[in-house]
Tab-separated table of C-alpha atoms and ligand atoms in Angstrom:
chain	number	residue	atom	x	y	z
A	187	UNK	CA	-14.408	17.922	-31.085
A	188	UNK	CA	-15.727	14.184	-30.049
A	189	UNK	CA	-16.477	11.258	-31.906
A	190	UNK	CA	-19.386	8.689	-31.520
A	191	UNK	CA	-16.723	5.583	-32.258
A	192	UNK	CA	-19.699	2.961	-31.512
A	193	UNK	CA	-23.071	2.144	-30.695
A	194	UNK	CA	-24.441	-0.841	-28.248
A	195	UNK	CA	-28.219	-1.552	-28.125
A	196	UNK	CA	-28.845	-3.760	-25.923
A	197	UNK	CA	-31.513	-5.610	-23.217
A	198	UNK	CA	-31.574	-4.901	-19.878
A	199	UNK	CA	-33.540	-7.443	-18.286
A	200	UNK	CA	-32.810	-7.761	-14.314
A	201	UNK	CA	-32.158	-11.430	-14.650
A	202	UNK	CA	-29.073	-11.236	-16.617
A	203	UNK	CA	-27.596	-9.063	-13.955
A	204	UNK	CA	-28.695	-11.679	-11.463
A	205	UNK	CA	-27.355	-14.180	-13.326
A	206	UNK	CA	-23.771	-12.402	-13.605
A	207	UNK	CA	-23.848	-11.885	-9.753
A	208	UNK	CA	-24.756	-15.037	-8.726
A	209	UNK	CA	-22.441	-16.728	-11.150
A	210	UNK	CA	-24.511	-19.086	-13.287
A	211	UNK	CA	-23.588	-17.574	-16.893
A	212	UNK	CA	-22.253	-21.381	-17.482
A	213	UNK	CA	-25.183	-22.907	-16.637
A	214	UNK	CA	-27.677	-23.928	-19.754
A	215	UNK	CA	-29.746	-22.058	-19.504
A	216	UNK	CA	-28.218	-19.006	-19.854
A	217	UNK	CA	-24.717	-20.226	-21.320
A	218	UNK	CA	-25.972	-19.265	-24.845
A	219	UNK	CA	-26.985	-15.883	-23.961
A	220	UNK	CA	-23.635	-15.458	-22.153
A	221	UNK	CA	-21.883	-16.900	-25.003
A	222	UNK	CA	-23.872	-14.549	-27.605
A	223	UNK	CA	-22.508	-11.337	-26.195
A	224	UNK	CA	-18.825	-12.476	-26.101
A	225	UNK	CA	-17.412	-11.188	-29.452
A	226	UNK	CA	-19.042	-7.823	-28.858
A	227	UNK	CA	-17.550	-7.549	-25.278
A	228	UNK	CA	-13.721	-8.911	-26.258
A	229	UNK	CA	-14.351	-6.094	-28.599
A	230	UNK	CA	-15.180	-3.446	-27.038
A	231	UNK	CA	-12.458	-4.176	-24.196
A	232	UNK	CA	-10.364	-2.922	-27.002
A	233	UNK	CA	-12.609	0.109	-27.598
A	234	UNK	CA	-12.762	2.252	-24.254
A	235	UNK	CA	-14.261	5.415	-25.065
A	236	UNK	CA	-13.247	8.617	-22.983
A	237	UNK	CA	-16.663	8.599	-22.109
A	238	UNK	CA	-20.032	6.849	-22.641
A	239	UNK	CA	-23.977	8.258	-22.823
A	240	UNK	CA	-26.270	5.822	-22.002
A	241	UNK	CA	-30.125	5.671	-22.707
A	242	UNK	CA	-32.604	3.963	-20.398
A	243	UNK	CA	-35.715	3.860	-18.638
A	244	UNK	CA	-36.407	3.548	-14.382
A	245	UNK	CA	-38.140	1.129	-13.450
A	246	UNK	CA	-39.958	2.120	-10.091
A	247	UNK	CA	-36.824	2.313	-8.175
A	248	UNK	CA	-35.004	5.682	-9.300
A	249	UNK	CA	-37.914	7.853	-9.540
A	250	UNK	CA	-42.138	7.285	-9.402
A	251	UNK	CA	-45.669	8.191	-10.894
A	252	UNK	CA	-45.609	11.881	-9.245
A	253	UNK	CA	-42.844	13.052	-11.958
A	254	UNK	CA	-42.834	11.343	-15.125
A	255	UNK	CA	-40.170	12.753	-17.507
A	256	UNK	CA	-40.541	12.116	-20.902
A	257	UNK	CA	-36.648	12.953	-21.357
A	258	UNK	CA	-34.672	13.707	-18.891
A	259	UNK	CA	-30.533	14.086	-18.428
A	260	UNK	CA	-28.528	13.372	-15.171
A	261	UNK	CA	-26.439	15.996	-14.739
A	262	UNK	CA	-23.855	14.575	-11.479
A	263	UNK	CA	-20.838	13.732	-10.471
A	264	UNK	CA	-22.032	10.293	-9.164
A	265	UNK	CA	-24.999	8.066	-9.627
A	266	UNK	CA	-26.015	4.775	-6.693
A	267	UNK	CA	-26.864	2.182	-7.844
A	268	UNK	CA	-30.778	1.595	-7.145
A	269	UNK	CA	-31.516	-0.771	-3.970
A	270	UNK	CA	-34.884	-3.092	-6.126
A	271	UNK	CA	-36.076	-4.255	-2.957
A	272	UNK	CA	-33.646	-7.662	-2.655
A	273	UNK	CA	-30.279	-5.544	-2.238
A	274	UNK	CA	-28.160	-3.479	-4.453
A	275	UNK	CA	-26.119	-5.082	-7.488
A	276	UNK	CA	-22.462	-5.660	-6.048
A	277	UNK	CA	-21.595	-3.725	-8.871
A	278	UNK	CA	-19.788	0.119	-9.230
A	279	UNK	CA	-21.416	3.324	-8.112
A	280	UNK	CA	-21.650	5.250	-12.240
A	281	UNK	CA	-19.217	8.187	-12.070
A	282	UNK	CA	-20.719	10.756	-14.264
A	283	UNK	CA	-19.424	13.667	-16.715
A	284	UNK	CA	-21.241	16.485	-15.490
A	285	UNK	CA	-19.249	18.745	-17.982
A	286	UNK	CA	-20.669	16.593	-20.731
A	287	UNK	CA	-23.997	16.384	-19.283
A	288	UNK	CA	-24.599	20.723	-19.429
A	289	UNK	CA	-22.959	20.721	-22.567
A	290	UNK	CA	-25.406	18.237	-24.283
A	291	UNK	CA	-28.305	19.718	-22.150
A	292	UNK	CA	-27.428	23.439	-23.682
A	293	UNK	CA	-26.731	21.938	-27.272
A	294	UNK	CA	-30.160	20.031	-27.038
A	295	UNK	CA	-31.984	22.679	-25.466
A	296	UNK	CA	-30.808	25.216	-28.163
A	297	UNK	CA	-31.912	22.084	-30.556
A	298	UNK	CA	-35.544	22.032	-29.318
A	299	UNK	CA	-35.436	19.332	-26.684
A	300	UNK	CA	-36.289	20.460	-23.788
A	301	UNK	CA	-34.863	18.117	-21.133
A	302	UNK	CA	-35.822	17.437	-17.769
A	303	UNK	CA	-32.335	17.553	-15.377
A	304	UNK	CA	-31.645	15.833	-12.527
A	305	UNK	CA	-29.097	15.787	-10.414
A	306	UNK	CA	-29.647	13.277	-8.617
A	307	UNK	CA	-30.893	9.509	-9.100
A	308	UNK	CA	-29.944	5.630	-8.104
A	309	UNK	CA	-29.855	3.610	-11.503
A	310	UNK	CA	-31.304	0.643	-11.326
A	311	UNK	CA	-31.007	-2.675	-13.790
A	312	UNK	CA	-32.084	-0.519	-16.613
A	313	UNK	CA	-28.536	1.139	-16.374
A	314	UNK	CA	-26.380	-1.445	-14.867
A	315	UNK	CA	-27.055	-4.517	-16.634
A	316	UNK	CA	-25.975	-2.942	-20.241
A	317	UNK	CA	-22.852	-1.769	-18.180
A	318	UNK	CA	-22.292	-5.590	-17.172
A	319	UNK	CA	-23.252	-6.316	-21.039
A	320	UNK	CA	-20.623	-4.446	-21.628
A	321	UNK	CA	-18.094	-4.868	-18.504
A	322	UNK	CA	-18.865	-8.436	-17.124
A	323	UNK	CA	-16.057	-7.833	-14.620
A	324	UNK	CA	-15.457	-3.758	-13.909
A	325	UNK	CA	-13.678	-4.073	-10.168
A	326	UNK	CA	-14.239	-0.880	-8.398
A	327	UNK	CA	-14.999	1.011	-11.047
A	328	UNK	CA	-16.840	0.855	-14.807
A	329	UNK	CA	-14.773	1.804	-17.765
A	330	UNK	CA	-15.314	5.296	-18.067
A	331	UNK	CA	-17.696	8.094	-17.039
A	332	UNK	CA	-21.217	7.361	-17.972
A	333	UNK	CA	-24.230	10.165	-18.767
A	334	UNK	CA	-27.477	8.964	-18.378
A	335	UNK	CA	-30.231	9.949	-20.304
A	336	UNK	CA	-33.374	8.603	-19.071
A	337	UNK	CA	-36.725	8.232	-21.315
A	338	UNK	CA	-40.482	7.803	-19.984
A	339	UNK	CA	-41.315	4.348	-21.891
A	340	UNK	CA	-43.759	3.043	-19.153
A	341	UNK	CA	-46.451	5.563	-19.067
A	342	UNK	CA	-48.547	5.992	-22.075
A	343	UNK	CA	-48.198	7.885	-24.360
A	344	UNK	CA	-44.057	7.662	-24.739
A	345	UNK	CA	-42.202	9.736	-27.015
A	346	UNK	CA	-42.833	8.395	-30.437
A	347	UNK	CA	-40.089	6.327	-31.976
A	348	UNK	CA	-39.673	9.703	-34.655
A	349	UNK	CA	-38.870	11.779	-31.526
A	350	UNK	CA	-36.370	9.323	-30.414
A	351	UNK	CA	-34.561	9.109	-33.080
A	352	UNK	CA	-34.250	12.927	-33.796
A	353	UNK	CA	-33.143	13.078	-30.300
A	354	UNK	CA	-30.636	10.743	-31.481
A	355	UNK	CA	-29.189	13.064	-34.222
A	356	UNK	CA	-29.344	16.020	-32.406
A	357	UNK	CA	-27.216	14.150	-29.537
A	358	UNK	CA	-25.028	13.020	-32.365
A	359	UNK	CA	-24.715	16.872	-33.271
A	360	UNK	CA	-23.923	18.147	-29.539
A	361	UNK	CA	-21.386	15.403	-28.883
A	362	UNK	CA	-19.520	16.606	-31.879
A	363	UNK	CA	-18.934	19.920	-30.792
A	364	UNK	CA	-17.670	18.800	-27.248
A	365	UNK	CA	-14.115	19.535	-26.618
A	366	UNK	CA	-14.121	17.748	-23.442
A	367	UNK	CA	-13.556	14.280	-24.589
A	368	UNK	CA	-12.311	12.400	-28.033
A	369	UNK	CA	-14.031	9.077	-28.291
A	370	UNK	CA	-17.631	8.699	-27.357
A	371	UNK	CA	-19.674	5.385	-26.601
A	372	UNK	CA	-23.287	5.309	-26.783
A	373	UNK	CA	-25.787	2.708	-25.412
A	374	UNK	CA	-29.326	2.484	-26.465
A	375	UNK	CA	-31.044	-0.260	-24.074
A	376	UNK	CA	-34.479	-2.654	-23.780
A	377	UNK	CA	-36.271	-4.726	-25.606
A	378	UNK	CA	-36.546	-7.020	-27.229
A	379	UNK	CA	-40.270	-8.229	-27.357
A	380	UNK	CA	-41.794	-9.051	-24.462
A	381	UNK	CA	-45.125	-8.277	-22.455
A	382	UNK	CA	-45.203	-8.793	-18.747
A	383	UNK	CA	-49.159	-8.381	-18.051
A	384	UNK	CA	-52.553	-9.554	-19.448
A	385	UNK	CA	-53.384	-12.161	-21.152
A	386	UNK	CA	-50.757	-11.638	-23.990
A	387	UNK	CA	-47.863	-12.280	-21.048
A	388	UNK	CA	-45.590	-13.923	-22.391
A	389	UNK	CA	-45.428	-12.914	-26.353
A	390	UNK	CA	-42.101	-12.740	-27.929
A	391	UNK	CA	-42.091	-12.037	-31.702
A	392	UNK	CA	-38.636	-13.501	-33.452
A	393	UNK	CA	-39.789	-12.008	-36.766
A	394	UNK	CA	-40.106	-8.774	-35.360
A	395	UNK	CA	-37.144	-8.111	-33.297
A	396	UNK	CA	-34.956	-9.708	-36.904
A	397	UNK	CA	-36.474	-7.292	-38.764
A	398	UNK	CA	-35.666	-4.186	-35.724
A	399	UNK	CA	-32.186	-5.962	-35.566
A	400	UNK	CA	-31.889	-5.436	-39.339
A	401	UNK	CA	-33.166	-2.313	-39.592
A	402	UNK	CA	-31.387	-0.525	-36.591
A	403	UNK	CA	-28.340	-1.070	-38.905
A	404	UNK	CA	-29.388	-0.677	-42.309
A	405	UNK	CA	-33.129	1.804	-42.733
A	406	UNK	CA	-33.637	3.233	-39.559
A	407	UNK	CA	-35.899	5.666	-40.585
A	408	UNK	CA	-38.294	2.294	-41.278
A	409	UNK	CA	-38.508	1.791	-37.333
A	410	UNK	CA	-38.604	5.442	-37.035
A	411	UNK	CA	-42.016	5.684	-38.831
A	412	UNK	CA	-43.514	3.139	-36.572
A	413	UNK	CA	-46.185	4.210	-33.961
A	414	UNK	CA	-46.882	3.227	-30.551
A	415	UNK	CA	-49.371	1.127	-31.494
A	416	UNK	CA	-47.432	-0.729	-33.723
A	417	UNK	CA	-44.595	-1.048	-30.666
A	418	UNK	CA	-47.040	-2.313	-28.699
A	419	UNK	CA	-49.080	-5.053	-30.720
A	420	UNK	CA	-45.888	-6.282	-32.727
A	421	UNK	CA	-43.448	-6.209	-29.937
A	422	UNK	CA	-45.670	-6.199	-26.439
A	423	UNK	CA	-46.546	-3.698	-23.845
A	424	UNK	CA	-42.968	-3.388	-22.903
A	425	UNK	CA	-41.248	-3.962	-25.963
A	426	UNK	CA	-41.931	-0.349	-26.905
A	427	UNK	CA	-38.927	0.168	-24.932
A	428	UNK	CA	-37.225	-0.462	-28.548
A	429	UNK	CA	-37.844	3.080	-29.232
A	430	UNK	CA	-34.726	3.623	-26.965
A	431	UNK	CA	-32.172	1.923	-29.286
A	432	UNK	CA	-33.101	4.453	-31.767
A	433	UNK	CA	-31.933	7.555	-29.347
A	434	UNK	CA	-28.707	5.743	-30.140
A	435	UNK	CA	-28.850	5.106	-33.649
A	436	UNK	CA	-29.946	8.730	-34.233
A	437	UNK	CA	-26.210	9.532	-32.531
A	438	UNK	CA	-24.504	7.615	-35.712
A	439	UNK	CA	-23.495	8.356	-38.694
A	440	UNK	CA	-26.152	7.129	-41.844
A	441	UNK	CA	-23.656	4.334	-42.274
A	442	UNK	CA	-22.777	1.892	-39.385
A	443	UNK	CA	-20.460	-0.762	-39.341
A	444	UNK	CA	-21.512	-3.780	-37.511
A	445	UNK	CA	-19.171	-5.245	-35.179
A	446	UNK	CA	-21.865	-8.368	-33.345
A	447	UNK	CA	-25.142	-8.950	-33.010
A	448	UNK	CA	-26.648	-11.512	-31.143
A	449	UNK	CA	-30.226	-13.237	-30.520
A	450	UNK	CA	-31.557	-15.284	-27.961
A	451	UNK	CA	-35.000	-16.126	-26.090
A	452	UNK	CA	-35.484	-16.057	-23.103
A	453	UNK	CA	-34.073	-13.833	-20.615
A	454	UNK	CA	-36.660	-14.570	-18.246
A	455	UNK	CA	-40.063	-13.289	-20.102
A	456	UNK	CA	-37.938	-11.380	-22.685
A	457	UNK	CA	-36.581	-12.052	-26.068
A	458	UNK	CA	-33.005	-10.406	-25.324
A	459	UNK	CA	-31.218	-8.630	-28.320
A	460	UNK	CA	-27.739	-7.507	-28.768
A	461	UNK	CA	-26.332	-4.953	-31.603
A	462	UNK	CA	-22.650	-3.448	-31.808
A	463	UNK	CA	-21.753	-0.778	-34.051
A	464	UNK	CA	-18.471	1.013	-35.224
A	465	UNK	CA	-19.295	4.645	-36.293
A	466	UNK	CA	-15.759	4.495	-37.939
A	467	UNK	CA	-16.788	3.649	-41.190
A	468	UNK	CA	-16.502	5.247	-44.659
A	469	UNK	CA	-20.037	7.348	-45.285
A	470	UNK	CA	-21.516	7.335	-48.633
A	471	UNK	CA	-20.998	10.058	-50.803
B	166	UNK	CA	-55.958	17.225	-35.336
B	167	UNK	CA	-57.848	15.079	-32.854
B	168	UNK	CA	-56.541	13.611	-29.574
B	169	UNK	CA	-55.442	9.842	-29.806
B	170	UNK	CA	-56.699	7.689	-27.011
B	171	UNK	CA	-54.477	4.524	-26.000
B	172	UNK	CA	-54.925	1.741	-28.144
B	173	UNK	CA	-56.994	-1.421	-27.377
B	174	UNK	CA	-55.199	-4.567	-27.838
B	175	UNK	CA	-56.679	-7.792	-26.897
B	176	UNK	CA	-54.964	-9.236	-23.715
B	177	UNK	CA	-52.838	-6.419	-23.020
B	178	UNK	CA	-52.261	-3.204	-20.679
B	179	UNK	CA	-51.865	-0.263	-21.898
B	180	UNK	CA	-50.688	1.748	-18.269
B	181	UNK	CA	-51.830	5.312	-19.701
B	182	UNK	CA	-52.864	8.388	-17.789
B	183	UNK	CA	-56.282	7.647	-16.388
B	184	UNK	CA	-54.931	4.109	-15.373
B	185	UNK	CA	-52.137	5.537	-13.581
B	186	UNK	CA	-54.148	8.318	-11.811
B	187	UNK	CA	-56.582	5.054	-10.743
B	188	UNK	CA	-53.718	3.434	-9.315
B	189	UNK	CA	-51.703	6.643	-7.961
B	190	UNK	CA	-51.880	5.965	-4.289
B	191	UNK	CA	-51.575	1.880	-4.771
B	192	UNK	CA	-48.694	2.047	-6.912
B	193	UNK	CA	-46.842	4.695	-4.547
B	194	UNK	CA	-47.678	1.698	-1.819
B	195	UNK	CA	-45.637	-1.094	-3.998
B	196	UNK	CA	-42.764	1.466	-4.474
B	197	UNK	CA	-42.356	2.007	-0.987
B	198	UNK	CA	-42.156	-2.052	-0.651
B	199	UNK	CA	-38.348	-1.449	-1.594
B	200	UNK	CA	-37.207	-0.633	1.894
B	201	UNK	CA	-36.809	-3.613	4.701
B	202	UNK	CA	-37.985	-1.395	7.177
B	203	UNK	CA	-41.106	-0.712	4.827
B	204	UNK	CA	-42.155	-4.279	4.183
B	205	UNK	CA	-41.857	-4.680	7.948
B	206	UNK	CA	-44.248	-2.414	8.612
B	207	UNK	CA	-46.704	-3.539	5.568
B	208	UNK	CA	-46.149	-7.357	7.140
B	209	UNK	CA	-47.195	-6.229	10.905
B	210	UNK	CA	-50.523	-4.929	9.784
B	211	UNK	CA	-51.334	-4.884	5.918
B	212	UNK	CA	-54.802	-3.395	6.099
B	213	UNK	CA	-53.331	-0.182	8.283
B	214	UNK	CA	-50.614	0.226	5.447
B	215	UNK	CA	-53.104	0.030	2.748
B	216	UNK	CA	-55.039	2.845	4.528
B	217	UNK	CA	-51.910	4.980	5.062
B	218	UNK	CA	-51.338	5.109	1.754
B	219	UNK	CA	-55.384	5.707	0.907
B	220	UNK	CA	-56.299	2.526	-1.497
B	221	UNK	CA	-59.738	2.211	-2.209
B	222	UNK	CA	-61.537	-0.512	-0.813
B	223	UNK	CA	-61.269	-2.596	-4.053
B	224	UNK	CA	-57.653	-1.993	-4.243
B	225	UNK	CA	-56.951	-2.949	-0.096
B	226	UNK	CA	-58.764	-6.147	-0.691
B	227	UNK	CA	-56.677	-6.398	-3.847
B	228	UNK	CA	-53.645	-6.345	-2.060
B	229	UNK	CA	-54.295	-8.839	1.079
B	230	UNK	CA	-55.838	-11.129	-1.803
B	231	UNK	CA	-52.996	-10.805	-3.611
B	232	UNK	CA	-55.297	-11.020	-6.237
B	233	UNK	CA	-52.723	-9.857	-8.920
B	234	UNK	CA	-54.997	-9.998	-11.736
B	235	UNK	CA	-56.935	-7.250	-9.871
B	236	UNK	CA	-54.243	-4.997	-9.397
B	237	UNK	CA	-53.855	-4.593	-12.972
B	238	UNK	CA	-57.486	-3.639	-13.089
B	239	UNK	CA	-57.476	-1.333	-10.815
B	240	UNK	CA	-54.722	0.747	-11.894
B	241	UNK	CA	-51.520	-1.073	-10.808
B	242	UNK	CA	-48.156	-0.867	-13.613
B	243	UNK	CA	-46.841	-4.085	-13.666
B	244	UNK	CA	-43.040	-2.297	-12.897
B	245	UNK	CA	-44.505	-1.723	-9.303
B	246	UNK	CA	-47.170	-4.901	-8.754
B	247	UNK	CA	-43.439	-6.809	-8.921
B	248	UNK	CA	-42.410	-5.173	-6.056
B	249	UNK	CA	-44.930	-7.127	-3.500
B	250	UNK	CA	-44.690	-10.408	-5.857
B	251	UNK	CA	-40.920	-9.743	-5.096
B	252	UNK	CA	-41.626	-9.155	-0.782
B	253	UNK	CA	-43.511	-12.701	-1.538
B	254	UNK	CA	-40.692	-14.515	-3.105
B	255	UNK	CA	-42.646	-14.687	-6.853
B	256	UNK	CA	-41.044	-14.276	-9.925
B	257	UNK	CA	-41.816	-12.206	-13.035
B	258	UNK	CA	-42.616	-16.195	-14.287
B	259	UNK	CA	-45.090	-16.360	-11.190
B	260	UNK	CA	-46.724	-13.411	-12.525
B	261	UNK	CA	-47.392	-14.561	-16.194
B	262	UNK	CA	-48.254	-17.730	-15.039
B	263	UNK	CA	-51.197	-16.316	-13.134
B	264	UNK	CA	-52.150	-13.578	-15.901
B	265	UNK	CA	-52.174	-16.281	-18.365
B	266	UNK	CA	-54.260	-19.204	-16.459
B	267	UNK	CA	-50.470	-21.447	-16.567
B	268	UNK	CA	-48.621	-23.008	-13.917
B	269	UNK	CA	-45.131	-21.208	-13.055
B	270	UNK	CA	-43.596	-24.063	-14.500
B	271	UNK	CA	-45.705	-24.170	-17.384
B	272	UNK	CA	-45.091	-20.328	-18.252
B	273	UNK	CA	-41.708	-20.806	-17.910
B	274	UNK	CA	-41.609	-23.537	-20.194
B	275	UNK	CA	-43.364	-22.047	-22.560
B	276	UNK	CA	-41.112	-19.300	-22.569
B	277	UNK	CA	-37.896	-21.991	-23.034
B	278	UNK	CA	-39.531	-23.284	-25.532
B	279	UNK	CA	-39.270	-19.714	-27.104
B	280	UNK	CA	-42.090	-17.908	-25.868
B	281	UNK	CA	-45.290	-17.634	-26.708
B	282	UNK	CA	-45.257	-16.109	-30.549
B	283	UNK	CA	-49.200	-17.466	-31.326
B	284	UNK	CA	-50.404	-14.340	-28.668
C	1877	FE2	FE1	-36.900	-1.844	-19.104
C-alpha cells in the first residue's frame, strides 16, 4: 500500500533551469522568483518520498511529430537528460522505478487508459527544471526515483482537461495498491499563461492563473470542465499545458492541504506558478 | 456528434493536425538542429539541407530568410522554429519581439512590466 503524501504543480520554463546553472538566482531579476519557491523547497527537503511520478510534456528534444502520444509512461531504469541544442543541464541522469512504472501501466490499463510505453527517452527542461524546483542542489543524484508520465499538450487537439484529471484519480487509485513503496510524490508541471507565437506573444493573464491557483486546491472539477478553447484564449497557446497540473490533482485526495504557493511574472515569456500540497490531511466526511 | 475543428483565436496558433502535416518535413529539419555536427552541416550549405530534408520552396526560402513569421505560416510549431533562433543566438524574447512588430528590448520589457494582459 502507498501514499500520495504531496502534490507540486509547477512551471517548467527552460530559463529557470538556466538561471540555476549559471548562478544568477540572486540577481533581480529573478531573485523574487527564486525567493517565491523557498518555503515550498525547505519543505519538501523534509518530505522525501520513496518515490516520485512526474507529469510533463517534450518539447522537440525527447521525441518528434512522427509519434505523438497523447499519454504515454516511461517504463526504465534510467532516463538522459535531453541535449536542447546548447548542451545538456549539468544536472543528474533520472533513475527510474520501472517496478512502479508496469504496475501503474497494468492498473491504468485495466482502468481504461491506454498508455503509450516507452522505454526509452532523454528528458528535457520539461522534466528537469521541476526537479531543480524541487532540488536546487541534488549532487550526483535527485532525491528519489522518478516515473515519468509524459502528455501530448503541443499538438492539437490535447487530451481535454476532464481526461486529465480522471487520469489523475485513476493514478491516485493504482499508486494505492502498490506495495513497492510507502510515500509517493507527485508533480504536475507548465503553465502558467503564456503564448510564444502570433500576434498574441506575449499574453499573460494574472486573473486567470489566481483563479487556476485557487481552484487546483479548492474546486477542481471547475478547471476540469474547461475546454481547450477556453485553455487556449484565457491562458495562451501554451498555457493549455495547465491541463497537466490536474493529472496531479486527480492523484489527491478531495481535500488538500496547502503547504506554498507562489506567483510571479516573468520567467522569460511565462507567468510562472508554484502550488504545494500535503495529501495528509483530514477528508471530509 | 460532429467533429470539432481547432478554434480560431485572433493572433494566435493553433499547431493542429493539418498544420503539422504542412510543416512535417520542416519541423523534422529544426529538430535535427540539436546536434553540433548537424548545424555544421546546415551552416556549410543551407539550401542542400533544406532539400535533404524536402521543404517546399516557400518553406527553403523561409528558412535562409529567416523569415520567422513565415515559418509559422507554413506549418512550423514554435517548440521547433526555437531550435534555429537558438543555432542563431535569438532568444524566445527575439522571437516575440518579431511576431509582435517590438524590439527585443521592447518585448522584454513589456514582459517585466508584467506581460502583456490587454492581448
Ligand atoms: Fe512546456
Amino acid at each position: 500500500m502507498s501514499e500520495v503524501i504531496w502534490g507540486l504543480a509547477t512551471s517548467h520554463v527552460p530559463s529557470i533551469g538556466a538561471a540555476m546553472d549559471r548562478g544568477v538566482t540572486a540577481d533581480p531579476v529573478w531573485a523574487p522568483l527564486f525567493e517565491g519557491y523557498a518555503p515550498a523547497r525547505e519543505w519538501l527537503a523534509d518530505n522525501t518520498p520513496d518515490v516520485a511520478i512526474l507529469v510533463y510534456n517534450d518539447h522537440a528534444n525527447g521525441i518528434d511529430l512522427d509519434i505523438v502520444p497523447t499519454f504515454a509512461i516511461g517504463t526504465a531504469e534510467r532516463y538522459e537528460v535531453a541535449d536542447e541544442g546548447f548542451g545538456r543541464r549539468p544536472v543528474p541522469d533520472v533513475v527510474g522505478s520501472p517496478e512502479l512504472s508496469f504496475h501503474l501501466l497494468q492498473n491504468l490499463m485495466d482502468d481504461g487508459f491506454d498508455l503509450t510505453v516507452f522505454q526509452e527517452l532523454d528528458v528535457d527542461h520539461g522534466f528537469t527544471v521541476p526537479l531543480s524546483v524541487w532540488t536546487p542542489q541534488p549532487g550526483d543524484a535527485w532525491p528519489c526515483p522518478v516515473v515519468p508520465l509524459l502528455v501530448n499538450v503541443i499538438q492539437y487537439p490535447q487530451p481535454t482537461a476532464a481526461r486529465c484529471y480522471a487520469l489523475g484519480k485513476a493514478l491516485g487509485r493504482a499508486i494505492a495498491s502498490f506495495e513497492g513503496a510507502r510515500t509517493v510524490g507527485i508533480l504536475g508541471t507548465g503553465g502558467m499563461s503564456h503564448q510564444l507565437a502570433g500576434a498574441r506573444a506575449g499574453f499573460i493573464n494574472p486573473r486567470f492563473d489566481a483563479m487556476f491557483l485557487d481552484a487546483i486546491e479548492n474546486d477542481p472539477e471547475k478547471l476540469a470542465a474547461l475546454t481547450r478553447e477556453d485553455f487556449i484564449r484565457e491562458a495562451g497557446s501554451e498555457g493549455i499545458e495547465l491541463i497537466m497540473w490536474l493529472v496531479m490533482r486527480g492523484a489527491m485526495n478531495a481535500q488538500v492541504r496547502k503547504v506554498h504557493s507562489a506567483y510571479h511574472v516573468p520567467a522569460s515569456n511565462t507567468a510562472a506558478g508554484l502550488a504545494l500540497f500535503d495529501n495528509r490531511t483530514a477528508q471530509p466526511a | 456528434m460532429t467533429s470539432r475543428i481547432s478554434p480560431d483565436l485572433p493572433g494566435t496558433y493553433v499547431f493542429d493536425g493539418p498544420t503539422s502535416r504542412r510543416g512535417f518535413r520542416m519541423n523534422k529539419l529544426f529538430m535535427s538542429l540539436r546536434s553540433e555536427a548537424a548545424r555544421t552541416d546546415f551552416l556549410a550549405d543551407e539550401p542542400g539541407y533544406c532539400a535533404r530534408f524536402g521543404l517546399t520552396d516557400d518553406q527553403t526560402e523561409a528558412v535562409l530568410e529567416r523569415d520567422w513569421q513565415a515559418m509559422l505560416d507554413l506549418g512550423g510549431s514554435i517548440f521547433y522554429i526555437y531550435k534555429l533562433a537558438m543555432m542563431d543566438g535569438h532568444s524566445m524574447q527575439y522571437l516575440g519581439g518579431v511576431f509582435t512588430g517590438m524590439s527585443e528590448a521592447d518585448f522584454k520589457a513589456a514582459m517585466l512590466a508584467g506581460g502583456r494582459t490587454d492581448v
